[in-house]
JSON list of C-alpha atoms in Angstrom, two decimals:
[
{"chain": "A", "resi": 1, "resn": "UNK", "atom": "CA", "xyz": [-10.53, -8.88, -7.29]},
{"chain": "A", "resi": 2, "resn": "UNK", "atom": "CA", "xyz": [-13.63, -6.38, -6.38]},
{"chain": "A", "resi": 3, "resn": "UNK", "atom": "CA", "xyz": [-12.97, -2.76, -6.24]},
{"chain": "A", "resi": 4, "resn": "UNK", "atom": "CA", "xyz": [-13.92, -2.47, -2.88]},
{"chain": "A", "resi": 5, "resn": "UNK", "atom": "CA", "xyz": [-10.78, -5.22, -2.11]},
{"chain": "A", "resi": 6, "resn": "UNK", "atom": "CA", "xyz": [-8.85, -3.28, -4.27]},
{"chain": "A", "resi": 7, "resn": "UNK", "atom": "CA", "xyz": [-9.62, 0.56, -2.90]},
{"chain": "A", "resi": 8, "resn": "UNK", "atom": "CA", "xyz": [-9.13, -1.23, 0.41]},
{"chain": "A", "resi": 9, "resn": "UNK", "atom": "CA", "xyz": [-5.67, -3.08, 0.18]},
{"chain": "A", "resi": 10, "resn": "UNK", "atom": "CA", "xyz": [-4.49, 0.83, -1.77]},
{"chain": "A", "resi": 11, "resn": "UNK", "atom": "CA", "xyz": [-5.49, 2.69, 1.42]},
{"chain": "A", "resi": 12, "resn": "UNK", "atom": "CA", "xyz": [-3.90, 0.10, 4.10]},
{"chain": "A", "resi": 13, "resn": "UNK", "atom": "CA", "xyz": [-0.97, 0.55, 1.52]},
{"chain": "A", "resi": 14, "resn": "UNK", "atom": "CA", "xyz": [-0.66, 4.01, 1.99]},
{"chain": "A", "resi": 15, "resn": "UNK", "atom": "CA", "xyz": [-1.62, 3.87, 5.98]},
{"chain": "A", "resi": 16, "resn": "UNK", "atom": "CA", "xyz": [1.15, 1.44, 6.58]},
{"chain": "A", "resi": 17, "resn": "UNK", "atom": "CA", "xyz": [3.70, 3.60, 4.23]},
{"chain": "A", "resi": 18, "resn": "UNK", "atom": "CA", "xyz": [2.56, 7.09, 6.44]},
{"chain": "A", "resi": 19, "resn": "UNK", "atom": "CA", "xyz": [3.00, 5.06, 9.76]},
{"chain": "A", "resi": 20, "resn": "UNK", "atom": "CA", "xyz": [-0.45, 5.32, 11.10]},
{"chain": "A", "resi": 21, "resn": "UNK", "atom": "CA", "xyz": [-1.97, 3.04, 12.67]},
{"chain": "A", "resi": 22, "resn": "UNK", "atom": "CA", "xyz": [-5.85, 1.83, 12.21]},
{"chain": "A", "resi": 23, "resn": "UNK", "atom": "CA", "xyz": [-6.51, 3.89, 15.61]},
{"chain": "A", "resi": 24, "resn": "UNK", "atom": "CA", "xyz": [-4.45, 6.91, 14.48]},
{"chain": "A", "resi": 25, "resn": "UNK", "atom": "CA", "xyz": [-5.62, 7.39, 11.01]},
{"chain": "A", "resi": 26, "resn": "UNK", "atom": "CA", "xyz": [-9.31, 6.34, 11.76]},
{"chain": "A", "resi": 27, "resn": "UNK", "atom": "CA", "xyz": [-9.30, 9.51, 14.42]},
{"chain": "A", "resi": 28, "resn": "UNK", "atom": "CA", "xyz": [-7.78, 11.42, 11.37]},
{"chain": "A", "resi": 29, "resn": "UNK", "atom": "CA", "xyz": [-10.34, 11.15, 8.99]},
{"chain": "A", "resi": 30, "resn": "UNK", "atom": "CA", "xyz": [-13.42, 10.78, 12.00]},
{"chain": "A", "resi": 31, "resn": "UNK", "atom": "CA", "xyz": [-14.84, 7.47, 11.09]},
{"chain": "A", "resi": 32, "resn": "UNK", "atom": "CA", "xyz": [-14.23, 4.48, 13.65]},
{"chain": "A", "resi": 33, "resn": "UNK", "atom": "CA", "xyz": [-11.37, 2.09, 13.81]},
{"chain": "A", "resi": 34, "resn": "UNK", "atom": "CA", "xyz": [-13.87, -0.92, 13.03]},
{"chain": "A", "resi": 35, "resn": "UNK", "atom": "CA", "xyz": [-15.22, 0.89, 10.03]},
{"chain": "A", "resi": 36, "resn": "UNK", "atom": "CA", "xyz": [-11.85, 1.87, 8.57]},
{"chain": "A", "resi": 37, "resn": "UNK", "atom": "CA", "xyz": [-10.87, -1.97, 9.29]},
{"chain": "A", "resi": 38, "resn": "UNK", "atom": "CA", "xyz": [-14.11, -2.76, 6.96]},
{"chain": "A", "resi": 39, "resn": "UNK", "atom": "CA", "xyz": [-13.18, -0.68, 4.49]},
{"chain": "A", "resi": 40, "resn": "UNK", "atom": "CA", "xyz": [-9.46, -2.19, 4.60]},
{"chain": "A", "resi": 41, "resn": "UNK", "atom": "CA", "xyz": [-10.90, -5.40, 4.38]},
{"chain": "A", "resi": 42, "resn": "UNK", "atom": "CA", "xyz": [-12.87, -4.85, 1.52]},
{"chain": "A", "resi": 43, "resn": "UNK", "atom": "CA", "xyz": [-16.18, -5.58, 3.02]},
{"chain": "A", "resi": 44, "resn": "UNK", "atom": "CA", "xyz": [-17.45, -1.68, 2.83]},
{"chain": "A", "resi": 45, "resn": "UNK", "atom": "CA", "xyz": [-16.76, 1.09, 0.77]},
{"chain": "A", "resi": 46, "resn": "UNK", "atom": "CA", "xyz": [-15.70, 4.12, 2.03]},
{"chain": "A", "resi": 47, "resn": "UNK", "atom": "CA", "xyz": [-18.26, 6.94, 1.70]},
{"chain": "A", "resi": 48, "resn": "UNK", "atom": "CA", "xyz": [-16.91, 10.15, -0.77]},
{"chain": "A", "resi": 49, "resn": "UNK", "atom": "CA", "xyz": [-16.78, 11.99, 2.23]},
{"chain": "A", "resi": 50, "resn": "UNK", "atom": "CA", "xyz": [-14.62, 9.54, 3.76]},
{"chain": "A", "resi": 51, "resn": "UNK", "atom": "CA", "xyz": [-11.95, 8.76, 0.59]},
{"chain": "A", "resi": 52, "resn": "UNK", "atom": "CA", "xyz": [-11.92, 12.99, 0.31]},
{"chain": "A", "resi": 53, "resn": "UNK", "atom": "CA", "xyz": [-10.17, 12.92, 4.09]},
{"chain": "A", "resi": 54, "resn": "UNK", "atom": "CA", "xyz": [-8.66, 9.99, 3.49]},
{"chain": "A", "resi": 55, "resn": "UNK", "atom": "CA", "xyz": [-6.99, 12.12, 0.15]},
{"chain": "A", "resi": 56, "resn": "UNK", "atom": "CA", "xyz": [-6.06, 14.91, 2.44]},
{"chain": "A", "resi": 57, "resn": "UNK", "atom": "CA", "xyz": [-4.57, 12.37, 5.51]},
{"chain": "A", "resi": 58, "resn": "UNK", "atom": "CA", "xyz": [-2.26, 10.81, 2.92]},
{"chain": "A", "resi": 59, "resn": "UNK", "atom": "CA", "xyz": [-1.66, 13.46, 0.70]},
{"chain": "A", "resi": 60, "resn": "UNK", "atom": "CA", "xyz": [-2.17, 12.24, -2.24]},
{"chain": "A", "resi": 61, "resn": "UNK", "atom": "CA", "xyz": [-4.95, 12.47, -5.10]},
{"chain": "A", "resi": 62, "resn": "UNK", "atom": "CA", "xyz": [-7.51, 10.42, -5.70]},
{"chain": "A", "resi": 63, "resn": "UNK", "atom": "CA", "xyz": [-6.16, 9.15, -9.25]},
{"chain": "A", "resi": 64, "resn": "UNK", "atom": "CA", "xyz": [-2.76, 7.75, -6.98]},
{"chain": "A", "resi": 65, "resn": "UNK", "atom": "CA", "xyz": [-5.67, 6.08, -4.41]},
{"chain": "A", "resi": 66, "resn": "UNK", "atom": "CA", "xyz": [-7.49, 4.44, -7.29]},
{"chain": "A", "resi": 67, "resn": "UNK", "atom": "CA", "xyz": [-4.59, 3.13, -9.46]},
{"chain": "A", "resi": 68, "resn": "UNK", "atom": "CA", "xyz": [-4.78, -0.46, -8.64]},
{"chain": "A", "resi": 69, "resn": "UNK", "atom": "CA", "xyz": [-3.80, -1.65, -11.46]},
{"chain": "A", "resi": 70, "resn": "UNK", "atom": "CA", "xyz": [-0.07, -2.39, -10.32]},
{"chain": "A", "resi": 71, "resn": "UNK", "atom": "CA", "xyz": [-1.20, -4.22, -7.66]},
{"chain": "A", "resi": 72, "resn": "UNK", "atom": "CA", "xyz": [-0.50, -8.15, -8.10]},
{"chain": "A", "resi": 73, "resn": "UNK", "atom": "CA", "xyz": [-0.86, -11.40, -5.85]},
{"chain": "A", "resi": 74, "resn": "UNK", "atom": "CA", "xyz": [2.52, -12.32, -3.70]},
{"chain": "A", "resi": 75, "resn": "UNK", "atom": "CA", "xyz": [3.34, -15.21, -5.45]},
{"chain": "A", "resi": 76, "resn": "UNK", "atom": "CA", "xyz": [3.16, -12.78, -8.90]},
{"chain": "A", "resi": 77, "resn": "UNK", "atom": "CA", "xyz": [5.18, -10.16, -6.97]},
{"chain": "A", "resi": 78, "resn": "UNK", "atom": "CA", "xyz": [7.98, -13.16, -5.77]},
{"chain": "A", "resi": 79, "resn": "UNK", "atom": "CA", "xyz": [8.29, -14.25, -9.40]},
{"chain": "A", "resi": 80, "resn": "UNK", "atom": "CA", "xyz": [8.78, -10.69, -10.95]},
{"chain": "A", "resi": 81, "resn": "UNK", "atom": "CA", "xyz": [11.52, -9.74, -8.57]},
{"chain": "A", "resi": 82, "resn": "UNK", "atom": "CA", "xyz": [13.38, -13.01, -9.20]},
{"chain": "A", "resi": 83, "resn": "UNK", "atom": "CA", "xyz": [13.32, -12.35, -12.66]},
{"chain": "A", "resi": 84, "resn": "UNK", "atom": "CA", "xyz": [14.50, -8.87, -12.57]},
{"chain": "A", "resi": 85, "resn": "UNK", "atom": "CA", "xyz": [16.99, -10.25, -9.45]},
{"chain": "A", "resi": 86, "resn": "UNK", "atom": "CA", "xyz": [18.03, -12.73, -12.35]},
{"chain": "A", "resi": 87, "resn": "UNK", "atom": "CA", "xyz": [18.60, -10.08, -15.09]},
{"chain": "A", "resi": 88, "resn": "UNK", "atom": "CA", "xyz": [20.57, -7.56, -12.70]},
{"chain": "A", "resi": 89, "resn": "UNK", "atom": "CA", "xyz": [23.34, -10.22, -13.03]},
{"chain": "A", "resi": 90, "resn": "UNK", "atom": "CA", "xyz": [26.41, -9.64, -10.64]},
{"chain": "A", "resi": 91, "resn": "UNK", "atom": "CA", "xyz": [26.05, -5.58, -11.30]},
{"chain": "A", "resi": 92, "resn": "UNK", "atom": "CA", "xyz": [27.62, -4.64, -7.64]},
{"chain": "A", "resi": 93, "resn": "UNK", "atom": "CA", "xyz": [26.12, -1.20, -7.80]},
{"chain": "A", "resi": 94, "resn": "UNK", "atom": "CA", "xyz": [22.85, -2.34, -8.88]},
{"chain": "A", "resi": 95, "resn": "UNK", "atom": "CA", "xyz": [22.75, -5.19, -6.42]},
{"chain": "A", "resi": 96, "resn": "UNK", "atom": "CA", "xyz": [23.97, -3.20, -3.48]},
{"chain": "A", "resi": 97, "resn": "UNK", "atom": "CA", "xyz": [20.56, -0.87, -4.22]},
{"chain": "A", "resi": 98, "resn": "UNK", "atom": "CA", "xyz": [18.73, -3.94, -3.89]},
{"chain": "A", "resi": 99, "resn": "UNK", "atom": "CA", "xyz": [20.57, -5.12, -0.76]},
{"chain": "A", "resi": 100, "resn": "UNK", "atom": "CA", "xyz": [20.22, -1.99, 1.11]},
{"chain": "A", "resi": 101, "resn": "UNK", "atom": "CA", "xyz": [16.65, -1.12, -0.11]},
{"chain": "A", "resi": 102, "resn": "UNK", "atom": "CA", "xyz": [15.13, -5.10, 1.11]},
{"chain": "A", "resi": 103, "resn": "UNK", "atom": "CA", "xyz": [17.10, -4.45, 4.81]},
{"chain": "A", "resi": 104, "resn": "UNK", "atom": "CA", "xyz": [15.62, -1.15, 5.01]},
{"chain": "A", "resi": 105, "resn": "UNK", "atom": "CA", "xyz": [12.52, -2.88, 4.75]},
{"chain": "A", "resi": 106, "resn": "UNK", "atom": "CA", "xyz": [13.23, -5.49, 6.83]},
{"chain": "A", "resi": 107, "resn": "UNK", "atom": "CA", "xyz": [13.62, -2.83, 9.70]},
{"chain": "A", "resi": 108, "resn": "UNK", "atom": "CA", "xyz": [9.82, -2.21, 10.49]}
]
């Protein structure tokens, strides 16, 4: 995967986990909603101008932004959580983390 697909999927990451939308956070950091969405997409980068607000809307630094490495594909992702599911066992406390964590995600 390019960097600029990578950079791109990391800040639509963090702008879905800060609850802005494309509209809210592209007013935020002054660039327009159809750039942002280019940038999200992976067709653009995003200026240093741009990643420096983008830094300061999410509060975060720019080493968390660019640390893509932990990033994998879905079916990847499906796999690994099965297997740690697997090796969990029938640990109640352990399992009820996972069960309340996945319906707290299931809210949004």
């Amino acid at each position: 995967m390019s960097i600029k697909k990578e950079l791109g999927k990391q800040i639509k990451r963090f702008r879905i986990a800060k609850g802005y939308t494309q509209e809210e956070l592209s007013e935020k950091i002054d660039i327009s909603q159809r750039a942002l969405s280019s940038i999200e997409l992976g067709n653009n980068f995003a200026t240093a101008e741009t990643i420096d607000k983008l830094l300061k809307a999410f509060g975060i630094t720019s080493e968390e932004l660019f640390a893509t490495n932990h990033l994998k594909e879905t079916p990847v992702l499906l796999k690994m959580i099965e297997r740690n599911i697997s090796e969990i066992g029938d640990n109640p406390e352990k399992l009820e983390i996972i069960y309340n964590l996945t319906k707290s995600l299931n809210k949004k």
